[in-house]
XYZ file of C-alpha atoms in Angstrom:
462
model
C 0.096 0.059 -0.022
C 2.862 2.446 0.311
C 3.766 2.473 -3.733
C 1.906 2.752 -6.782
C 1.278 -0.575 -8.557
C 3.734 0.163 -11.422
C 6.308 0.582 -8.723
C 5.573 -2.533 -6.927
C 5.321 -4.458 -10.358
C 8.927 -3.486 -11.116
C 10.282 -4.254 -7.790
C 8.822 -7.522 -7.825
C 11.050 -8.531 -10.917
C 14.099 -8.160 -8.666
C 12.867 -10.992 -6.495
C 12.948 -13.646 -9.316
C 13.608 -11.977 -12.824
C 16.822 -10.094 -12.681
C 18.679 -10.066 -15.985
C 20.542 -13.456 -16.124
C 23.268 -15.310 -18.000
C 22.304 -17.793 -20.869
C 23.968 -19.932 -23.516
C 27.649 -20.008 -23.192
C 27.969 -17.583 -20.361
C 25.694 -19.858 -18.302
C 27.892 -22.885 -19.112
C 30.952 -20.953 -18.222
C 29.249 -19.839 -14.847
C 28.215 -23.572 -13.914
C 31.621 -25.256 -15.082
C 33.300 -22.547 -12.823
C 31.163 -23.064 -9.694
C 30.722 -26.870 -9.837
C 33.097 -29.121 -7.819
C 35.175 -30.911 -10.212
C 34.661 -28.535 -13.024
C 33.246 -29.424 -16.337
C 34.344 -33.070 -16.047
C 32.730 -33.183 -12.723
C 29.681 -31.697 -13.783
C 28.836 -33.786 -16.803
C 29.872 -36.987 -14.897
C 26.965 -36.217 -12.272
C 24.536 -34.011 -14.318
C 22.739 -34.328 -17.722
C 20.050 -32.290 -19.876
C 21.158 -28.950 -18.294
C 19.119 -26.186 -19.539
C 21.169 -23.296 -20.272
C 18.431 -20.801 -19.956
C 17.694 -20.122 -16.234
C 14.321 -20.610 -14.658
C 14.739 -17.584 -12.385
C 17.380 -15.160 -11.560
C 18.111 -13.054 -8.580
C 20.650 -10.518 -7.266
C 22.922 -13.580 -5.849
C 22.439 -16.096 -8.557
C 20.591 -17.889 -11.058
C 18.810 -21.088 -10.941
C 18.964 -23.744 -13.733
C 17.090 -26.981 -14.280
C 19.001 -30.368 -14.913
C 18.785 -34.087 -14.177
C 20.623 -36.467 -11.996
C 22.660 -39.004 -14.390
C 22.441 -41.833 -12.013
C 18.702 -41.656 -10.976
C 17.036 -39.416 -13.626
C 15.683 -37.342 -11.435
C 15.050 -33.581 -12.076
C 16.959 -30.980 -10.110
C 17.475 -27.287 -9.814
C 21.041 -26.043 -9.802
C 21.544 -22.642 -8.148
C 24.592 -21.074 -9.329
C 26.340 -17.820 -7.614
C 27.136 -15.191 -9.530
C 30.848 -13.719 -9.951
C 32.500 -11.538 -7.454
C 30.025 -11.282 -5.164
C 32.371 -11.853 -1.591
C 34.193 -8.885 -3.065
C 30.925 -6.869 -3.373
C 29.727 -7.951 0.209
C 33.018 -7.022 1.396
C 33.177 -3.461 0.243
C 29.161 -2.727 0.826
C 29.419 -4.056 4.410
C 32.336 -2.158 5.414
C 30.733 1.041 4.179
C 27.360 0.140 6.260
C 29.545 -0.564 9.520
C 31.118 2.875 9.183
C 27.719 4.546 8.955
C 26.220 2.490 11.868
C 29.108 3.426 14.009
C 28.839 7.005 12.784
C 24.989 7.081 13.690
C 25.454 5.308 17.059
C 28.177 8.027 18.384
C 25.068 10.831 18.010
C 22.773 9.094 20.751
C 19.221 10.216 20.829
C 17.101 9.336 17.940
C 20.319 8.340 15.862
C 20.901 5.726 18.499
C 17.276 4.408 18.309
C 15.535 1.753 16.028
C 11.804 2.451 16.031
C 11.895 4.599 19.151
C 13.801 1.630 20.856
C 17.271 1.928 22.011
C 19.696 -0.448 20.001
C 23.042 -0.352 18.844
C 22.914 -0.194 14.884
C 26.648 -1.519 14.919
C 25.189 -4.617 16.583
C 22.277 -4.929 14.044
C 24.890 -4.554 11.316
C 27.484 -7.085 12.900
C 24.694 -9.463 13.087
C 23.537 -8.854 9.511
C 26.940 -9.558 8.433
C 26.966 -12.935 9.724
C 23.704 -13.692 8.211
C 24.535 -12.019 4.935
C 27.889 -13.873 4.423
C 26.403 -17.281 5.083
C 23.738 -16.162 2.206
C 26.626 -16.156 -0.292
C 27.900 -19.791 0.961
C 25.648 -22.327 -0.503
C 26.968 -24.795 1.733
C 25.649 -22.866 4.591
C 22.330 -22.691 2.858
C 22.137 -26.382 2.073
C 22.672 -26.779 5.923
C 19.708 -24.342 6.391
C 17.381 -25.994 4.059
C 18.332 -29.443 5.428
C 17.626 -28.394 8.926
C 14.173 -26.765 7.919
C 13.122 -29.925 6.159
C 13.803 -32.097 9.257
C 12.122 -29.733 11.664
C 9.142 -29.838 9.601
C 9.579 -33.793 8.896
C 9.731 -33.236 5.151
C 11.393 -35.661 2.481
C 12.191 -36.070 -0.875
C 9.005 -35.789 -3.229
C 7.470 -33.858 -0.429
C 6.913 -37.260 1.586
C 6.309 -37.273 5.186
C 9.358 -38.271 7.441
C 9.693 -38.015 11.231
C 10.111 -34.467 12.520
C 13.086 -33.444 14.719
C 11.262 -30.769 16.325
C 9.378 -31.185 19.669
C 6.284 -29.331 21.274
C 7.165 -27.090 24.484
C 5.943 -30.044 26.327
C 8.508 -32.401 24.812
C 6.191 -34.193 22.426
C 7.267 -35.064 18.585
C 5.693 -32.645 16.218
C 3.806 -34.412 13.361
C 5.100 -33.806 9.779
C 3.813 -30.677 7.912
C 3.983 -32.720 4.756
C 0.029 -32.362 4.298
C 0.334 -28.355 3.894
C 3.973 -27.656 3.598
C 6.869 -28.604 1.349
C 10.550 -27.651 0.607
C 12.705 -29.130 -1.916
C 14.988 -31.750 -0.887
C 18.523 -30.466 -0.946
C 21.509 -32.657 -2.038
C 24.200 -31.366 0.362
C 26.624 -33.998 -0.877
C 26.746 -32.280 -4.410
C 26.924 -28.913 -3.361
C 29.410 -26.331 -2.468
C 30.032 -22.713 -1.681
C 28.827 -21.343 -4.984
C 26.754 -24.617 -6.375
C 23.615 -25.890 -4.717
C 21.639 -28.795 -5.996
C 18.258 -29.061 -5.063
C 15.120 -31.159 -6.005
C 13.224 -29.476 -8.868
C 9.641 -28.573 -7.556
C 7.671 -26.414 -9.735
C 4.988 -24.279 -8.393
C 2.890 -20.945 -9.103
C 4.348 -18.104 -7.275
C 2.237 -17.050 -4.226
C 1.483 -13.526 -5.574
C 0.660 -14.620 -9.142
C -3.067 -14.037 -9.047
C -3.863 -14.912 -12.649
C -1.993 -18.308 -12.449
C -3.548 -19.181 -9.267
C -7.044 -18.434 -10.760
C -6.379 -20.237 -13.903
C -5.067 -23.536 -11.519
C -8.522 -23.258 -9.517
C -6.972 -21.911 -6.541
C -10.287 -20.379 -4.884
C -10.421 -17.663 -2.130
C -10.917 -20.449 0.541
C -7.676 -22.096 -0.770
C -6.040 -18.640 -0.427
C -7.101 -18.400 3.040
C -5.891 -21.944 3.920
C -2.564 -21.082 2.553
C -2.295 -17.680 4.191
C -3.010 -19.693 7.544
C -0.421 -22.415 6.804
C 2.265 -19.698 6.398
C 1.440 -18.380 10.037
C 1.373 -21.903 11.446
C 4.833 -22.674 9.716
C 6.245 -19.368 11.588
C 4.774 -20.297 14.711
C 6.475 -23.475 14.466
C 9.672 -21.955 13.362
C 9.580 -19.415 16.148
C 8.552 -21.460 18.879
C 9.404 -25.077 18.579
C 12.093 -24.965 15.816
C 13.910 -22.008 17.139
C 15.278 -21.638 13.571
C 13.463 -19.508 10.735
C 13.579 -18.006 7.346
C 14.267 -14.470 7.586
C 13.042 -13.838 3.864
C 9.614 -14.962 3.218
C 8.945 -12.659 0.151
C 6.700 -13.587 -2.636
C 9.633 -14.674 -4.779
C 10.692 -17.225 -2.162
C 7.250 -18.739 -1.795
C 5.072 -20.999 -4.250
C 1.628 -22.831 -4.348
C 1.814 -26.559 -5.245
C -1.423 -27.737 -7.038
C -2.630 -31.378 -7.097
C -4.588 -32.872 -9.640
C -6.646 -34.543 -6.886
C -9.435 -32.131 -6.484
C -10.006 -33.198 -2.958
C -6.748 -32.584 -1.820
C -5.904 -28.609 -0.773
C -2.912 -26.726 -2.254
C 0.570 -27.099 -0.498
C 2.475 -24.095 0.491
C 6.201 -24.259 -1.066
C 9.159 -22.642 0.785
C 12.421 -21.866 -1.274
C 15.810 -20.086 -0.496
C 17.133 -20.304 2.766
C 20.295 -18.414 2.388
C 18.965 -16.193 5.272
C 17.967 -17.980 8.358
C 18.202 -17.170 12.164
C 18.324 -18.951 15.300
C 16.566 -18.086 18.596
C 17.397 -19.047 22.229
C 14.671 -20.853 24.593
C 13.883 -17.654 26.183
C 13.433 -15.718 22.977
C 11.306 -18.378 21.680
C 9.121 -18.835 24.546
C 8.842 -15.237 25.059
C 7.480 -14.950 21.824
C 5.036 -17.742 22.476
C 3.825 -15.705 25.892
C 3.552 -12.568 23.851
C 1.348 -14.271 21.134
C -0.691 -15.911 24.023
C -1.268 -12.890 25.972
C -2.656 -10.830 22.915
C -4.971 -13.840 22.477
C -6.252 -13.609 25.946
C -6.044 -9.603 26.073
C -3.778 -10.511 29.204
C -1.327 -7.086 29.852
C 0.427 -8.789 32.800
C 1.531 -11.628 30.956
C 2.512 -9.484 28.036
C 4.946 -7.428 30.297
C 5.990 -10.918 31.911
C 6.791 -12.159 28.344
C 8.760 -9.035 27.452
C 10.934 -9.573 30.581
C 11.655 -13.309 29.267
C 12.300 -12.095 25.882
C 14.865 -9.700 27.394
C 13.473 -6.639 25.612
C 12.914 -4.422 28.859
C 15.694 -2.540 30.048
C 16.604 -2.884 33.759
C 15.220 0.626 34.710
C 11.886 0.125 32.932
C 8.906 1.437 34.839
C 6.649 -1.807 34.818
C 3.886 0.173 35.706
C 3.871 2.412 32.870
C 4.616 -0.313 30.497
C 1.778 -2.289 31.846
C -0.712 0.560 31.672
C 0.085 1.019 28.069
C -0.211 -2.434 26.971
C -3.684 -2.549 29.122
C -4.686 0.636 27.257
C -4.070 -0.962 23.872
C -6.349 -3.856 24.814
C -8.869 -1.915 26.245
C -9.298 0.179 23.274
C -9.266 -2.452 20.755
C -6.334 -1.996 18.951
C -5.247 -5.441 19.531
C -7.766 -8.277 19.217
C -7.798 -11.712 17.803
C -10.450 -12.364 14.940
C -12.345 -15.552 15.101
C -11.204 -18.259 12.562
C -12.931 -18.491 9.203
C -14.902 -21.470 8.409
C -13.981 -23.357 5.291
C -17.120 -25.299 3.625
C -15.272 -27.160 1.011
C -15.248 -31.056 1.186
C -11.348 -31.085 0.929
C -11.088 -28.950 4.182
C -13.512 -31.463 6.165
C -11.378 -34.286 6.292
C -9.483 -34.615 9.559
C -9.904 -30.693 9.901
C -9.037 -29.289 13.561
C -11.595 -27.010 14.860
C -10.322 -23.604 16.082
C -9.286 -23.705 19.914
C -10.035 -19.759 20.225
C -12.922 -17.600 19.927
C -13.023 -14.038 18.817
C -12.381 -11.681 21.846
C -14.028 -8.461 21.590
C -13.221 -5.695 24.416
C -16.592 -4.442 26.273
C -17.966 -1.627 24.278
C -18.785 1.713 25.858
C -21.565 4.011 25.674
C -20.442 7.320 24.613
C -22.670 10.393 24.856
C -23.788 12.168 22.089
C -21.402 15.337 21.265
C -21.070 17.459 18.324
C -18.807 16.261 15.329
C -16.310 19.039 15.697
C -15.951 18.169 19.260
C -15.446 14.429 18.868
C -12.643 15.341 16.299
C -10.819 17.547 18.703
C -11.030 14.902 21.322
C -10.052 12.025 18.861
C -7.026 14.397 17.599
C -5.855 15.040 21.276
C -6.091 11.339 22.104
C -4.076 10.466 19.115
C -1.356 12.935 20.297
C -1.452 11.746 23.964
C -1.043 8.193 22.738
C 1.803 8.813 20.512
C 3.346 10.651 23.395
C 2.613 7.784 25.553
C 3.960 5.472 23.100
C 7.419 7.249 22.822
C 7.700 7.412 26.798
C 7.031 3.769 26.970
C 9.397 2.876 24.077
C 12.371 4.483 25.775
C 12.007 1.210 28.302
C 12.908 -1.380 25.594
C 15.925 -2.603 24.016
C 16.048 -5.005 21.091
C 18.464 -7.733 20.637
C 19.481 -8.129 16.980
C 17.608 -11.220 16.418
C 14.182 -9.543 16.950
C 15.116 -7.377 14.051
C 15.304 -10.508 11.878
C 11.815 -11.777 13.491
C 10.319 -8.027 12.737
C 11.614 -8.557 9.117
C 10.054 -11.905 8.686
C 6.953 -10.840 10.093
C 6.585 -8.034 7.986
C 7.273 -9.884 4.871
C 4.861 -12.751 5.823
C 1.993 -10.005 6.700
C 2.386 -8.881 3.107
C 2.156 -12.091 1.562
C -0.484 -13.253 3.922
C -2.830 -10.118 2.880
C -2.211 -10.833 -0.498
C -3.923 -14.255 -0.101
C -6.273 -13.079 2.462
C -7.212 -9.295 3.229
C -8.245 -9.864 6.750
C -4.833 -11.839 7.468
C -2.856 -11.138 10.755
C -0.497 -13.247 12.018
C -1.832 -13.609 15.555
C -5.200 -14.775 14.685
C -4.012 -17.167 11.758
C -1.681 -18.902 14.401
C -4.007 -18.907 17.420
C -5.464 -22.297 16.701
C -1.988 -24.017 16.498
C -0.972 -22.989 20.013
C -2.135 -26.331 21.169
C 0.183 -28.019 18.487
C 3.441 -26.050 19.534
C 2.519 -26.250 23.488
C 1.632 -29.887 23.210
C -2.035 -31.140 24.120
C -1.460 -31.804 27.917
C 0.629 -28.802 28.501
C -2.216 -26.655 26.561
C -4.970 -28.333 28.579
C -3.384 -27.866 31.927
C -2.470 -23.910 31.203
C -6.264 -23.502 29.941
C -7.496 -24.883 33.112
C -5.087 -22.505 35.089
C -6.584 -19.673 33.219
C -10.052 -20.406 33.919
C -9.156 -20.784 37.821
C -7.406 -17.376 37.426
C -10.665 -15.863 36.214
C -12.257 -17.235 39.394
C -9.613 -17.021 42.300
C -7.227 -13.945 40.870
C -6.731 -11.711 44.061
C -7.329 -8.482 42.371
C -9.485 -9.127 39.197
C -11.040 -12.641 40.053
C -14.761 -13.026 40.039
C -14.636 -14.242 43.867
C -12.646 -10.797 44.482
C -15.340 -8.625 42.736
C -18.170 -10.627 44.729
C -16.209 -10.010 48.159
C -15.766 -6.403 47.275
C -19.534 -5.677 47.375
C -19.919 -6.374 51.087
């Protein structure tokens, strides 16, 4: 919504349609990148298509086949001199970050939160240099697939991830797919993956042509949110770059089978600590429950509050956001198609609506003045409260992933938001036993809470 459609269309080309090398130039590039050179390449591969399937800023992808099995593969080849370009660009960014940090004040803040730009750049360097080492990308892709229990051909294998309660998670193969990665054939500049054709997630015309309905799109948006809930909470490892060029839709000939979301490109990935991941889960749950105290407790666990933070002010601001309805969870949409009825899980959350207040009638001009005044006051409170926060660099990548995911999600479902879409799967990441125990505790707190429980309110009448 920030740029005209013409600009967006042009910028989308940078995702997978950057000018590429074809013909002899493509052959020279693949020979130079492949372990074993020309001889090694032809010993392992056949039917190499010198016209790339896609091309981005760091490399281009070609289709070929494995001689031994005849399986189709996608070979990602790195562009020349990337390391030298990165060295120069990141050195310049480090100097700029150091210069900005010295100013302090607004210069030393990110979104109003105290944060060292130098720390952000240093952490970004680690991730960015890993992005141009395809061996690292292969490791990321293999770990991602294992976490979700995804095998060659999109088959189901045993997931290595566990719920918060320690229960093994089910394979995600019904709703998620990643290309199998041939780590033994890959190198720093040469990545070999299973060839998995799909429709770009933002290509509405092709999705329509393939029979993808609005109900299917909403399902895919929910699958995206579900995948990130698992990445953040149970895997503690996530792709930081879920833009439309890295996401596809796999369509099946079987009309009774829903489409499947496909993740590509694991060059940029980030890990989280246990406290970071569980803190994120607690924030999500606190928003679902509209529980300001739990939100502040989660902020502490995440390590984002300063030691001198005024917790009463932070709590009051969070409570104000909940009371005003700025944050609320939408009810899960019902899907009526028969393909979504088989083994479908019912939503475990309801739509939470803050109590409405009766406002006396007033002249329009007065209401506008009061609204403007409230907005200014709210902005002031926001800036004051943000002074108490500090962000670890990992959260910059969490924010980036959430931002890109939100764009993709809203492209599929205009009403998409991550919390609402992920809410039904809290039980999955926590484990059924842990989830039920926690829900029982919440019910008991509603009755027995010393300050706000039902009994406390009843006793206050006497």
